[in-house]
C-alpha cells in the first residue's frame, strides 16, 4: 500500500527487540558462568530490557490503530485506543530510559575510587530517578480527564505538550552525557599504561553513540510539534519520532553490553584482540581506592594460566566499600583474572598484616 509506514515500524522494532534480547542474555550468561558474579547493574538492565520490549511491542501495536498511515485513514472508533497506546508509550519510554541509566551508575558505584565520588553517583541516581518517575507520570497525565485527549471539548486541563516534550527530551540528553562521562575519573585512577586507560574510557563512552539518536529524535519532535495546523498528519508524522525513540532505547541496551563482547572474545578467541603482555617481564600497576589500595599484577607468558575457578573476590573493603567484587567489574571492562591481588585492610595501616588474595589481573588491550 502506497503511503504505508507500518511495515517499517514493525520490522525495525522486531530487529531491535531480537538484538537487545540476545545482547542482554549473552551479558547475563557471561556474568554468571565466566565472571561468576551478577551485580545490581545486571538486575537493572534486565528491567530496562523488559520495558524496552514492552515499548517496542506498543509501537507495533499502534500500527493496528492507524500509526504509519495518513490521518485520513484513521477510523474514528480507533481514536481512543490509538491515544491510549500513545500514553503507554510515553510511560514505558521514560521508565526504560531511567533504568538504563541507573544500570550504568550501579556499575560505577562498585568501581568508585572515593567516598566523594560515590556521593556524586548517589546524587546522580536520585536525580535520574526523580526525573524518570516525574516524566513517566506526566506522560500519562497529559490531560485530566483522559477522555479530553480525544474529546477536546470536554471540561478539564491538559499539559502544554510542546514545552513538556522539548524540555524532557533535552534534559534526558543532559543526563545521558553525564552518565557516559562519569566513569572517566575512575579509569584515570587506574595506574595502567595510557593506551589502556584511553581504551577503557572509549569502551565506557561508547554510550554517547545513543546520544546521536537522541538528537535526531529531538529534531523529529520539533518538526512534529511546530508543524502548521493545516499540515497536521499525526499518524504519519509521528513515525520518525517513535522509530528514533526505539533506536535510542535499544542502542542504550546494546552498548551496555560492549564489555561483555570483549570478555567472550578473550575467552574463546584469545589471540583475536592480541595481548598486552609483549614481554616476559612482570608489570605491576596500582590503583588508590580511598583508604585502601590494590595492585594489578601482570604475568609472564611462561607462568601458568589459572582456571576461572581459582579466582577469588576481594573481601576487604575500604571505608567506602568500593572494592567489593572489583575483579568481576574489571573483567567486564577488559581485564582478565590470573594470579594475586594484595589489598591492605584498615589494620595494615596500623602495622597489621597485609592480606594476600589468590587472584591477579592482567590488563589486556
PDB file of N, CA and C in Angstrom, residues 172-213:
ATOM      1  N   UNK A 172      16.859  14.812  29.235  1.00  0.00           N
ATOM      2  CA  UNK A 172      17.275  13.417  29.100  1.00  0.00           C
ATOM      3  C   UNK A 172      18.637  13.325  28.417  1.00  0.00           C
ATOM      4  N   UNK A 173      18.871  14.170  27.422  1.00  0.00           N
ATOM      5  CA  UNK A 173      20.164  14.190  26.739  1.00  0.00           C
ATOM      6  C   UNK A 173      21.269  14.665  27.677  1.00  0.00           C
ATOM      7  N   UNK A 174      20.961  15.633  28.529  1.00  0.00           N
ATOM      8  CA  UNK A 174      21.948  16.108  29.511  1.00  0.00           C
ATOM      9  C   UNK A 174      22.335  14.976  30.454  1.00  0.00           C
ATOM     10  N   UNK A 175      21.350  14.223  30.931  1.00  0.00           N
ATOM     11  CA  UNK A 175      21.635  13.088  31.814  1.00  0.00           C
ATOM     12  C   UNK A 175      22.432  12.009  31.082  1.00  0.00           C
ATOM     13  N   UNK A 176      22.143  11.809  29.802  1.00  0.00           N
ATOM     14  CA  UNK A 176      22.913  10.843  29.007  1.00  0.00           C
ATOM     15  C   UNK A 176      24.393  11.211  28.995  1.00  0.00           C
ATOM     16  N   UNK A 177      24.667  12.466  28.700  1.00  0.00           N
ATOM     17  CA  UNK A 177      26.060  12.921  28.645  1.00  0.00           C
ATOM     18  C   UNK A 177      26.734  12.710  29.996  1.00  0.00           C
ATOM     19  N   UNK A 178      26.041  13.079  31.071  1.00  0.00           N
ATOM     20  CA  UNK A 178      26.617  12.929  32.414  1.00  0.00           C
ATOM     21  C   UNK A 178      26.931  11.474  32.726  1.00  0.00           C
ATOM     22  N   UNK A 179      26.004  10.582  32.414  1.00  0.00           N
ATOM     23  CA  UNK A 179      26.188   9.160  32.730  1.00  0.00           C
ATOM     24  C   UNK A 179      27.360   8.569  31.967  1.00  0.00           C
ATOM     25  N   UNK A 180      27.524   8.953  30.709  1.00  0.00           N
ATOM     26  CA  UNK A 180      28.554   8.325  29.890  1.00  0.00           C
ATOM     27  C   UNK A 180      29.953   8.896  30.114  1.00  0.00           C
ATOM     28  N   UNK A 181      30.053  10.057  30.745  1.00  0.00           N
ATOM     29  CA  UNK A 181      31.390  10.595  31.033  1.00  0.00           C
ATOM     30  C   UNK A 181      31.791  10.419  32.499  1.00  0.00           C
ATOM     31  N   UNK A 182      30.845  10.048  33.359  1.00  0.00           N
ATOM     32  CA  UNK A 182      31.146   9.879  34.784  1.00  0.00           C
ATOM     33  C   UNK A 182      32.243   8.854  35.083  1.00  0.00           C
ATOM     34  N   UNK A 183      32.370   7.754  34.326  1.00  0.00           N
ATOM     35  CA  UNK A 183      33.400   6.768  34.688  1.00  0.00           C
ATOM     36  C   UNK A 183      34.822   7.181  34.352  1.00  0.00           C
ATOM     37  N   UNK A 184      35.015   8.251  33.614  1.00  0.00           N
ATOM     38  CA  UNK A 184      36.373   8.619  33.200  1.00  0.00           C
ATOM     39  C   UNK A 184      37.302   8.853  34.392  1.00  0.00           C
ATOM     40  N   UNK A 185      36.872   9.539  35.478  1.00  0.00           N
ATOM     41  CA  UNK A 185      37.767   9.674  36.639  1.00  0.00           C
ATOM     42  C   UNK A 185      38.166   8.332  37.244  1.00  0.00           C
ATOM     43  N   UNK A 186      37.254   7.352  37.231  1.00  0.00           N
ATOM     44  CA  UNK A 186      37.581   6.024  37.755  1.00  0.00           C
ATOM     45  C   UNK A 186      38.714   5.416  36.948  1.00  0.00           C
ATOM     46  N   UNK A 187      38.583   5.484  35.639  1.00  0.00           N
ATOM     47  CA  UNK A 187      39.571   4.852  34.765  1.00  0.00           C
ATOM     48  C   UNK A 187      40.918   5.549  34.870  1.00  0.00           C
ATOM     49  N   UNK A 188      40.899   6.855  35.065  1.00  0.00           N
ATOM     50  CA  UNK A 188      42.163   7.592  35.160  1.00  0.00           C
ATOM     51  C   UNK A 188      42.896   7.301  36.466  1.00  0.00           C
ATOM     52  N   UNK A 189      42.186   6.824  37.494  1.00  0.00           N
ATOM     53  CA  UNK A 189      42.823   6.453  38.751  1.00  0.00           C
ATOM     54  C   UNK A 189      43.553   5.119  38.653  1.00  0.00           C
ATOM     55  N   UNK A 190      43.200   4.312  37.667  1.00  0.00           N
ATOM     56  CA  UNK A 190      43.929   3.064  37.452  1.00  0.00           C
ATOM     57  C   UNK A 190      45.289   3.399  36.850  1.00  0.00           C
ATOM     58  N   UNK A 191      46.360   2.980  37.528  1.00  0.00           N
ATOM     59  CA  UNK A 191      47.705   3.296  37.050  1.00  0.00           C
ATOM     60  C   UNK A 191      48.122   2.292  35.978  1.00  0.00           C
ATOM     61  N   UNK A 192      47.381   2.316  34.888  1.00  0.00           N
ATOM     62  CA  UNK A 192      47.655   1.470  33.733  1.00  0.00           C
ATOM     63  C   UNK A 192      48.359   2.305  32.671  1.00  0.00           C
ATOM     64  N   UNK A 193      48.951   1.639  31.685  1.00  0.00           N
ATOM     65  CA  UNK A 193      49.509   2.396  30.568  1.00  0.00           C
ATOM     66  C   UNK A 193      48.439   3.294  29.949  1.00  0.00           C
ATOM     67  N   UNK A 194      48.867   4.442  29.473  1.00  0.00           N
ATOM     68  CA  UNK A 194      47.924   5.434  28.959  1.00  0.00           C
ATOM     69  C   UNK A 194      47.042   4.856  27.862  1.00  0.00           C
ATOM     70  N   UNK A 195      47.633   4.018  27.005  1.00  0.00           N
ATOM     71  CA  UNK A 195      46.865   3.445  25.897  1.00  0.00           C
ATOM     72  C   UNK A 195      45.683   2.624  26.417  1.00  0.00           C
ATOM     73  N   UNK A 196      45.925   1.866  27.493  1.00  0.00           N
ATOM     74  CA  UNK A 196      44.862   1.032  28.032  1.00  0.00           C
ATOM     75  C   UNK A 196      43.798   1.871  28.733  1.00  0.00           C
ATOM     76  N   UNK A 197      44.221   2.924  29.411  1.00  0.00           N
ATOM     77  CA  UNK A 197      43.247   3.798  30.057  1.00  0.00           C
ATOM     78  C   UNK A 197      42.350   4.471  29.020  1.00  0.00           C
ATOM     79  N   UNK A 198      42.957   4.908  27.926  1.00  0.00           N
ATOM     80  CA  UNK A 198      42.176   5.526  26.854  1.00  0.00           C
ATOM     81  C   UNK A 198      41.206   4.506  26.261  1.00  0.00           C
ATOM     82  N   UNK A 199      41.683   3.279  26.076  1.00  0.00           N
ATOM     83  CA  UNK A 199      40.829   2.228  25.534  1.00  0.00           C
ATOM     84  C   UNK A 199      39.621   1.961  26.409  1.00  0.00           C
ATOM     85  N   UNK A 200      39.840   1.909  27.721  1.00  0.00           N
ATOM     86  CA  UNK A 200      38.739   1.678  28.645  1.00  0.00           C
ATOM     87  C   UNK A 200      37.774   2.858  28.650  1.00  0.00           C
ATOM     88  N   UNK A 201      38.311   4.068  28.558  1.00  0.00           N
ATOM     89  CA  UNK A 201      37.454   5.257  28.508  1.00  0.00           C
ATOM     90  C   UNK A 201      36.572   5.221  27.261  1.00  0.00           C
ATOM     91  N   UNK A 202      37.139   4.772  26.154  1.00  0.00           N
ATOM     92  CA  UNK A 202      36.370   4.674  24.911  1.00  0.00           C
ATOM     93  C   UNK A 202      35.250   3.659  25.063  1.00  0.00           C
ATOM     94  N   UNK A 203      35.549   2.510  25.706  1.00  0.00           N
ATOM     95  CA  UNK A 203      34.532   1.480  25.913  1.00  0.00           C
ATOM     96  C   UNK A 203      33.355   2.048  26.693  1.00  0.00           C
ATOM     97  N   UNK A 204      33.653   2.764  27.793  1.00  0.00           N
ATOM     98  CA  UNK A 204      32.584   3.329  28.603  1.00  0.00           C
ATOM     99  C   UNK A 204      31.835   4.431  27.856  1.00  0.00           C
ATOM    100  N   UNK A 205      32.534   5.194  27.048  1.00  0.00           N
ATOM    101  CA  UNK A 205      31.926   6.352  26.398  1.00  0.00           C
ATOM    102  C   UNK A 205      31.200   6.000  25.107  1.00  0.00           C
ATOM    103  N   UNK A 206      31.228   4.729  24.709  1.00  0.00           N
ATOM    104  CA  UNK A 206      30.518   4.326  23.502  1.00  0.00           C
ATOM    105  C   UNK A 206      29.024   4.626  23.604  1.00  0.00           C
ATOM    106  N   UNK A 207      28.542   4.703  24.844  1.00  0.00           N
ATOM    107  CA  UNK A 207      27.133   5.017  25.024  1.00  0.00           C
ATOM    108  C   UNK A 207      26.740   6.353  24.434  1.00  0.00           C
ATOM    109  N   UNK A 208      27.725   7.217  24.215  1.00  0.00           N
ATOM    110  CA  UNK A 208      27.428   8.516  23.606  1.00  0.00           C
ATOM    111  C   UNK A 208      26.880   8.360  22.191  1.00  0.00           C
ATOM    112  N   UNK A 209      27.092   7.179  21.588  1.00  0.00           N
ATOM    113  CA  UNK A 209      26.518   6.940  20.258  1.00  0.00           C
ATOM    114  C   UNK A 209      25.000   7.072  20.322  1.00  0.00           C
ATOM    115  N   UNK A 210      24.424   6.608  21.448  1.00  0.00           N
ATOM    116  CA  UNK A 210      22.974   6.715  21.610  1.00  0.00           C
ATOM    117  C   UNK A 210      22.526   8.170  21.623  1.00  0.00           C
ATOM    118  N   UNK A 211      23.449   9.068  21.976  1.00  0.00           N
ATOM    119  CA  UNK A 211      23.110  10.492  22.004  1.00  0.00           C
ATOM    120  C   UNK A 211      22.793  11.002  20.603  1.00  0.00           C
ATOM    121  N   UNK A 212      23.426  10.423  19.601  1.00  0.00           N
ATOM    122  CA  UNK A 212      23.140  10.816  18.221  1.00  0.00           C
ATOM    123  C   UNK A 212      21.673  10.539  17.904  1.00  0.00           C
ATOM    124  N   UNK A 213      21.197   9.356  18.322  1.00  0.00           N
ATOM    125  CA  UNK A 213      19.785   9.020  18.112  1.00  0.00           C
ATOM    126  C   UNK A 213      18.883   9.986  18.867  1.00  0.00           C
TER     127      UNK A 213
END
